[in-house]
mmCIF file of C-alpha atoms in Angstrom:
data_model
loop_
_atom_site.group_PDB
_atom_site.id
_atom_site.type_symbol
_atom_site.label_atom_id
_atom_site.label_comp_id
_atom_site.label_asym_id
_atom_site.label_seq_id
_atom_site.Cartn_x
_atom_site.Cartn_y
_atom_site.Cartn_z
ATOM 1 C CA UNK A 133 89.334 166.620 109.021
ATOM 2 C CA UNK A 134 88.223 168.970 112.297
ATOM 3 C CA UNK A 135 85.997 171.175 109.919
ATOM 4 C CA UNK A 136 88.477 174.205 110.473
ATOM 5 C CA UNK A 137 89.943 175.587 107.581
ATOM 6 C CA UNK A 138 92.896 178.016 107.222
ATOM 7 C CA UNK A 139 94.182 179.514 103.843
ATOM 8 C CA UNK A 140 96.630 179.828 102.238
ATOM 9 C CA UNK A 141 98.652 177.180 103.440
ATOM 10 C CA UNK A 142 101.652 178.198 102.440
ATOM 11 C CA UNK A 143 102.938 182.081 102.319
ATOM 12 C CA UNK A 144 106.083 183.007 101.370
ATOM 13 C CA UNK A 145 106.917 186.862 101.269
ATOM 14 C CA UNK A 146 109.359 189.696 102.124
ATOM 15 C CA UNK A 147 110.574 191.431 105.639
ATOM 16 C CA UNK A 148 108.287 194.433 105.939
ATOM 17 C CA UNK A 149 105.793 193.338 103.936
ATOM 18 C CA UNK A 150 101.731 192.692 105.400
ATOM 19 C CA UNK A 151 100.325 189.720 105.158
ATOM 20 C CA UNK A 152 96.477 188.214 106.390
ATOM 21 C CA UNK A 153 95.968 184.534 107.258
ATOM 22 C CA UNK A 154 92.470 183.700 106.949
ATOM 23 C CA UNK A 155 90.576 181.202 109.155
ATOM 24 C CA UNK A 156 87.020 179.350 109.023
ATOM 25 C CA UNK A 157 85.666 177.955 112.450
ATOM 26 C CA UNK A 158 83.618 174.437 112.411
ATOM 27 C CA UNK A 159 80.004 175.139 112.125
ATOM 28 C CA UNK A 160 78.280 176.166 115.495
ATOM 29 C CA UNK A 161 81.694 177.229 116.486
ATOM 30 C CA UNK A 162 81.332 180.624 118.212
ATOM 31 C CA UNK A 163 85.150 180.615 119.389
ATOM 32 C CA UNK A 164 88.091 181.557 116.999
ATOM 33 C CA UNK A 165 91.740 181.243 118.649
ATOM 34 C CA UNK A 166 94.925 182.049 116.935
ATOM 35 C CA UNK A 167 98.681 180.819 117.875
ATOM 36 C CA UNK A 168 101.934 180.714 116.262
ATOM 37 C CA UNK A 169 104.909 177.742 116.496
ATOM 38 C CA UNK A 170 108.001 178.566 115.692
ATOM 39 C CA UNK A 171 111.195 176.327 115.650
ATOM 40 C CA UNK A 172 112.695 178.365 118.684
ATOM 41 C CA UNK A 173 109.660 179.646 120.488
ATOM 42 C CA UNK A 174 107.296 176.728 120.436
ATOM 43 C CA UNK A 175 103.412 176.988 120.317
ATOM 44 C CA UNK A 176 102.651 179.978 121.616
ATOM 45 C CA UNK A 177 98.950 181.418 122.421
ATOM 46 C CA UNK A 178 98.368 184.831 120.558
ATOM 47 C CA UNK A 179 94.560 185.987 120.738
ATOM 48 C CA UNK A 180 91.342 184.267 120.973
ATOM 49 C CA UNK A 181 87.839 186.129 120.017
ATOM 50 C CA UNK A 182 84.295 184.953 121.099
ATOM 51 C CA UNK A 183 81.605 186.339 118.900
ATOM 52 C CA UNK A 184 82.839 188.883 117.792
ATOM 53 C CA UNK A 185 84.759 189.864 120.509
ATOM 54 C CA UNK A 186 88.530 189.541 121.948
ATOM 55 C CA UNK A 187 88.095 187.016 124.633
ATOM 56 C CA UNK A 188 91.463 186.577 125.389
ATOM 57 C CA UNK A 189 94.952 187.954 124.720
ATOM 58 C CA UNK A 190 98.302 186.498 124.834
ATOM 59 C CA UNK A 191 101.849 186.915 123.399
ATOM 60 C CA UNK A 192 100.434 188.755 120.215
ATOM 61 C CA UNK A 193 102.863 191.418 118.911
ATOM 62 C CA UNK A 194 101.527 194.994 118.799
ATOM 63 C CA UNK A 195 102.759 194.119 114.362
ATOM 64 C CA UNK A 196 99.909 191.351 114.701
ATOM 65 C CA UNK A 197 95.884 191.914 115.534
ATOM 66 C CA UNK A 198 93.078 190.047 114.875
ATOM 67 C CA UNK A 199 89.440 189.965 114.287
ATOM 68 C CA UNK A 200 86.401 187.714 114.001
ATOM 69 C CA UNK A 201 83.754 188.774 111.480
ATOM 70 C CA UNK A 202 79.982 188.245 112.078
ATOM 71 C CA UNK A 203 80.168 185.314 110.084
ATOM 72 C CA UNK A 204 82.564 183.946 112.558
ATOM 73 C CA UNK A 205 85.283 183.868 110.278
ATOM 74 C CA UNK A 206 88.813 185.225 111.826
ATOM 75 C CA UNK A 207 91.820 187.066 110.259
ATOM 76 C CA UNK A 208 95.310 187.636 111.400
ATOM 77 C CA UNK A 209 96.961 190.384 109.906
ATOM 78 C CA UNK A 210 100.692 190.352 110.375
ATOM 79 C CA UNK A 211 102.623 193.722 109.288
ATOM 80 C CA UNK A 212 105.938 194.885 109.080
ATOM 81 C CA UNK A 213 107.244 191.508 108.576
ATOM 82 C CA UNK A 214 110.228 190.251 110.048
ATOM 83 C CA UNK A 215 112.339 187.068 109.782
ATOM 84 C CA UNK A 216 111.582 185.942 112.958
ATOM 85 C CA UNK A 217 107.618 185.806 112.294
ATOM 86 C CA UNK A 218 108.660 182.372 109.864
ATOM 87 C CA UNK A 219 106.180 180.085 111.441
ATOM 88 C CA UNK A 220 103.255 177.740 111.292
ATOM 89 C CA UNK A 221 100.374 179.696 112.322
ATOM 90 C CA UNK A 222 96.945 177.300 113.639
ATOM 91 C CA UNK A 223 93.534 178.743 114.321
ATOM 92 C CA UNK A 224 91.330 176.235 116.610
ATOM 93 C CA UNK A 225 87.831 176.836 116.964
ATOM 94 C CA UNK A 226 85.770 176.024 120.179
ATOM 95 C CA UNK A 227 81.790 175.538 121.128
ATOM 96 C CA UNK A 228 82.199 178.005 123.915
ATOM 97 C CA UNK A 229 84.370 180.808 125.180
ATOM 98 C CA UNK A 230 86.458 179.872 128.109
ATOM 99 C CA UNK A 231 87.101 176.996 130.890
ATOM 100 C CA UNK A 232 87.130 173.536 130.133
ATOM 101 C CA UNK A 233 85.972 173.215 125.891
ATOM 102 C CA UNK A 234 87.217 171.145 122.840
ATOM 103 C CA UNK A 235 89.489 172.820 120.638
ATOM 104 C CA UNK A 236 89.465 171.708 117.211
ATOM 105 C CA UNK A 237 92.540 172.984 114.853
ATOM 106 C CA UNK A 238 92.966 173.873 111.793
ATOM 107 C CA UNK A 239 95.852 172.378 109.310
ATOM 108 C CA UNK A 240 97.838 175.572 109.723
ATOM 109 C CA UNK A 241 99.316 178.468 108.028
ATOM 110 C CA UNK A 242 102.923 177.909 106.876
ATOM 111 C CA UNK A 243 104.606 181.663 106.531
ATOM 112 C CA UNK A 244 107.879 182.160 105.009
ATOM 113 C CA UNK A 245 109.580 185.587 105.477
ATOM 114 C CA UNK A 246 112.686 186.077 103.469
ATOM 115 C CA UNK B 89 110.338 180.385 133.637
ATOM 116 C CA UNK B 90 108.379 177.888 131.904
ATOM 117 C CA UNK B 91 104.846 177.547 133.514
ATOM 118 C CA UNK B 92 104.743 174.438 131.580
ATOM 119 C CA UNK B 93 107.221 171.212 132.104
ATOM 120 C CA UNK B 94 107.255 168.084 130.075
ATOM 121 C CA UNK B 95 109.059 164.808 130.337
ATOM 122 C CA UNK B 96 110.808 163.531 128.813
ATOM 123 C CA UNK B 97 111.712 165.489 125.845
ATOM 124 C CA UNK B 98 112.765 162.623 123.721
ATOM 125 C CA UNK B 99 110.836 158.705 123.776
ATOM 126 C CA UNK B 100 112.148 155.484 121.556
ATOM 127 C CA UNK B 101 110.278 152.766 122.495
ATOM 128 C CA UNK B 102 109.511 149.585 121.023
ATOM 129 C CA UNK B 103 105.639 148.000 119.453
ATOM 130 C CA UNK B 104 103.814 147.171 122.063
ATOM 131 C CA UNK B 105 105.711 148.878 124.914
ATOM 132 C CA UNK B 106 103.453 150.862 127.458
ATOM 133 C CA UNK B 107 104.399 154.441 127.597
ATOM 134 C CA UNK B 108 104.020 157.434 130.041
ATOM 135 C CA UNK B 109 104.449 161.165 129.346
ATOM 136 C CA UNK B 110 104.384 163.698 131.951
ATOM 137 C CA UNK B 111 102.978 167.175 131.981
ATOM 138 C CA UNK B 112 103.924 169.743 135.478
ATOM 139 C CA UNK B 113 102.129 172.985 135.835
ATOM 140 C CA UNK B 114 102.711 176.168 138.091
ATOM 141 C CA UNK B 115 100.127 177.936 137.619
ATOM 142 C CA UNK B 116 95.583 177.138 138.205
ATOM 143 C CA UNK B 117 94.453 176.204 135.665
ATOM 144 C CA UNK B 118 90.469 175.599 134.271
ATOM 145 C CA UNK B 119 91.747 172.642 131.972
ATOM 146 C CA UNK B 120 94.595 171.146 130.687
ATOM 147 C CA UNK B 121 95.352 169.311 126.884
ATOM 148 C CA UNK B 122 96.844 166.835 125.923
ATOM 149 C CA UNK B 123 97.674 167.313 121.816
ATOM 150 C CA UNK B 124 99.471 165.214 119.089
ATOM 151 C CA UNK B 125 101.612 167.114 115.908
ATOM 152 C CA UNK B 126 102.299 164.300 113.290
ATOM 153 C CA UNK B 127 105.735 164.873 111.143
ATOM 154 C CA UNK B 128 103.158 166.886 108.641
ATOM 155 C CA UNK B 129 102.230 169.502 111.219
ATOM 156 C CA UNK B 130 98.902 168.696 112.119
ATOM 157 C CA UNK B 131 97.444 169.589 115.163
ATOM 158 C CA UNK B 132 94.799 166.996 117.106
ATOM 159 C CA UNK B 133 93.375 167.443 120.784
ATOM 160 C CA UNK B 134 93.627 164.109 122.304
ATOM 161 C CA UNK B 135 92.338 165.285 125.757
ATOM 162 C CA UNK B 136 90.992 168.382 127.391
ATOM 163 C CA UNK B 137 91.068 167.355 131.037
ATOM 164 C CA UNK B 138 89.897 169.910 134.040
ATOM 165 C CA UNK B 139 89.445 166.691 136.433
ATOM 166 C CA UNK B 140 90.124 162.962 137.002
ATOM 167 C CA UNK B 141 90.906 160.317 134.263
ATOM 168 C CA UNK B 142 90.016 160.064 130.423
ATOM 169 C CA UNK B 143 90.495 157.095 128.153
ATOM 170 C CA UNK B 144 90.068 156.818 124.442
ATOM 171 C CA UNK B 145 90.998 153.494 123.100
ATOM 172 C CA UNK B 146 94.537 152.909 124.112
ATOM 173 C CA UNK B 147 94.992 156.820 125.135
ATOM 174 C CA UNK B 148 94.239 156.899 128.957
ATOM 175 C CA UNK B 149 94.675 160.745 130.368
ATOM 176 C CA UNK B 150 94.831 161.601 134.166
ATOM 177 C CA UNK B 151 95.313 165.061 136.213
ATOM 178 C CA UNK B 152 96.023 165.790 139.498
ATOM 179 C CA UNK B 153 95.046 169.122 140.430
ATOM 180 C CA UNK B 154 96.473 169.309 143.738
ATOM 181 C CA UNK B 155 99.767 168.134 142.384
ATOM 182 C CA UNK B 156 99.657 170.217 139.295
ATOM 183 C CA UNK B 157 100.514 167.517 137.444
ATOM 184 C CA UNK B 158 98.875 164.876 134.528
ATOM 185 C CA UNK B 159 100.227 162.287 132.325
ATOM 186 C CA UNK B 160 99.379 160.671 129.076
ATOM 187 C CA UNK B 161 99.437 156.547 128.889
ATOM 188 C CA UNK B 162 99.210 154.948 125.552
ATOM 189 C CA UNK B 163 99.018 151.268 125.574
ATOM 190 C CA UNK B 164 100.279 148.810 123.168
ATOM 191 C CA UNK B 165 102.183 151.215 121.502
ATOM 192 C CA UNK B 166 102.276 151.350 117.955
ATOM 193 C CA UNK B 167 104.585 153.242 115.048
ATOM 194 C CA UNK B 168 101.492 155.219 114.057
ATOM 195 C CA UNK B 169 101.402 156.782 117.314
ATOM 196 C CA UNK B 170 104.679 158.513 116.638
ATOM 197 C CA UNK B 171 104.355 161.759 116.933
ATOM 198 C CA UNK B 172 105.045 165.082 119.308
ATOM 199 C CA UNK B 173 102.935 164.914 121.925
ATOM 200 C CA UNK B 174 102.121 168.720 123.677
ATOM 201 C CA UNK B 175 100.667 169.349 127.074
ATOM 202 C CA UNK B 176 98.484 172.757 127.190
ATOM 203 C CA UNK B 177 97.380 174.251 130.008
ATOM 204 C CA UNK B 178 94.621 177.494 130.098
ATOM 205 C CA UNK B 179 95.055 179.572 132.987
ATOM 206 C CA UNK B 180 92.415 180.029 134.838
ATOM 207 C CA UNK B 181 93.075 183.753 135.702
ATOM 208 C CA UNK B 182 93.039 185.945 132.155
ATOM 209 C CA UNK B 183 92.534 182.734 129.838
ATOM 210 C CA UNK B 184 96.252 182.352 128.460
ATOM 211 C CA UNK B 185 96.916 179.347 127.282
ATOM 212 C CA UNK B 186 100.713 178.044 128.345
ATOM 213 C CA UNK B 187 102.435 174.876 126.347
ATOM 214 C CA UNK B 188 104.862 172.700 126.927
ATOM 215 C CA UNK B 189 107.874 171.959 124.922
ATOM 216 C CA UNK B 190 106.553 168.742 123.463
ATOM 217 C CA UNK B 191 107.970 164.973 124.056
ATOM 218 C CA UNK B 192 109.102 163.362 120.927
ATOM 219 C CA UNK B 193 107.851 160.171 120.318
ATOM 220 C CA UNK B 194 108.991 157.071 118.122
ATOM 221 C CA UNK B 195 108.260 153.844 118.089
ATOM 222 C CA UNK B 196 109.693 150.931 116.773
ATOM 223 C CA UNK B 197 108.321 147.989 114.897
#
């Protein structure tokens, strides 16, 4: 168990609908990142916040944003659903906010779009 | 263009074997990881590497910076160590993270 916790686990739901994935960093965890793995894609790297605050940005659809609450808790929110967004979605939580730092995952996000 | 290149995709190898995976990079980097995804999904970090040589138990990590390049040893290879095994690399301009494509690995009793 890393201490990260995601929920749900498992979404199922329609194209064009919104959905949020929810995420819980390990305790003293100031750093929240986000990615999604899909069958044909991979892992991919979508957004990482620090505090509060976007840190980092990667391949993260202009459908998807994110935010990290002052509890440290993060949210995805994924609109306008498509078929394609059918992934595993992991949050990872980190001690600090960039260069070399432990990432610890969470058990992921399965999300079924129909 | 993939800034990240395993090899090799696919491993069988049998209890006991030693075994090698290799990670290649194009771009700098401030640290490179080495993960494992059992069958149920789970993601662990094995290694986060930004120099040298780590080694947990019968893991041993090593990166090259000048030759963009690291590999993952696991000794005395067991079944429970099957599993993908996924090289990450976080840029060190703009903080992307890049992965690789994974190397499957099974082993045999």
């Amino acid at each position: 168990d890393s201490g990260v916790t995601q929920t749900p686990k498992h979404l199922i739901t329609a194209t064009g609908q919104r959905v949020t994935l929810r995420c819980s960093p390990r305790s003293g965890d100031l750093s929240v990142y986000w990615y999604q793995q899909s069958l044909d894609q991979g892992l991919q790297f979508l957004i990482q916040y620090y505090n509060g605050e976007e840190r980092a940005k990667g391949n993260i659809l202009e459908r998807f944003s994110a935010q990290q609450f002052p509890d440290l808790h993060s949210e995805l929110n994924l609109s306008s659903l498509e078929l394609g967004d059918s992934a595993l979605y992991f949050c990872a939580s980190s001690v600090v906010a960039g260069g070399p730092n432990e990432q610890y995952f969470g058990p992921g996000t399965r999300l079924t779009v129909t | 263009k993939n800034e990240v290149e395993q090899s090799p995709q696919n491993l069988t190898a049998q209890k006991g074997e030693f075994i090698t995976i290799n990670c290649s990079y194009s771009v700098g980097i401030s640290a490179l990881h080495w993960l494992q995804q059992h069958p149920g999904g789970g993601i662990v970090s094995l290694f986060m590497l930004s120099s040298g040589k780590k080694k947990h138990g019968r893991l041993i990590a090593t990166i090259n910076i000048q030759e963009k390049h690291s590999s993952l040893h696991i000794t005395a290879s067991h079944p429970r160590d099957s599993a993908v095994y996924i090289c990450a690399v976080r840029v060190l301009t703009g903080n992307q993270f890049y992965f690789g494509t994974g190397t499957s690995l099974t082993v045999i009793p």
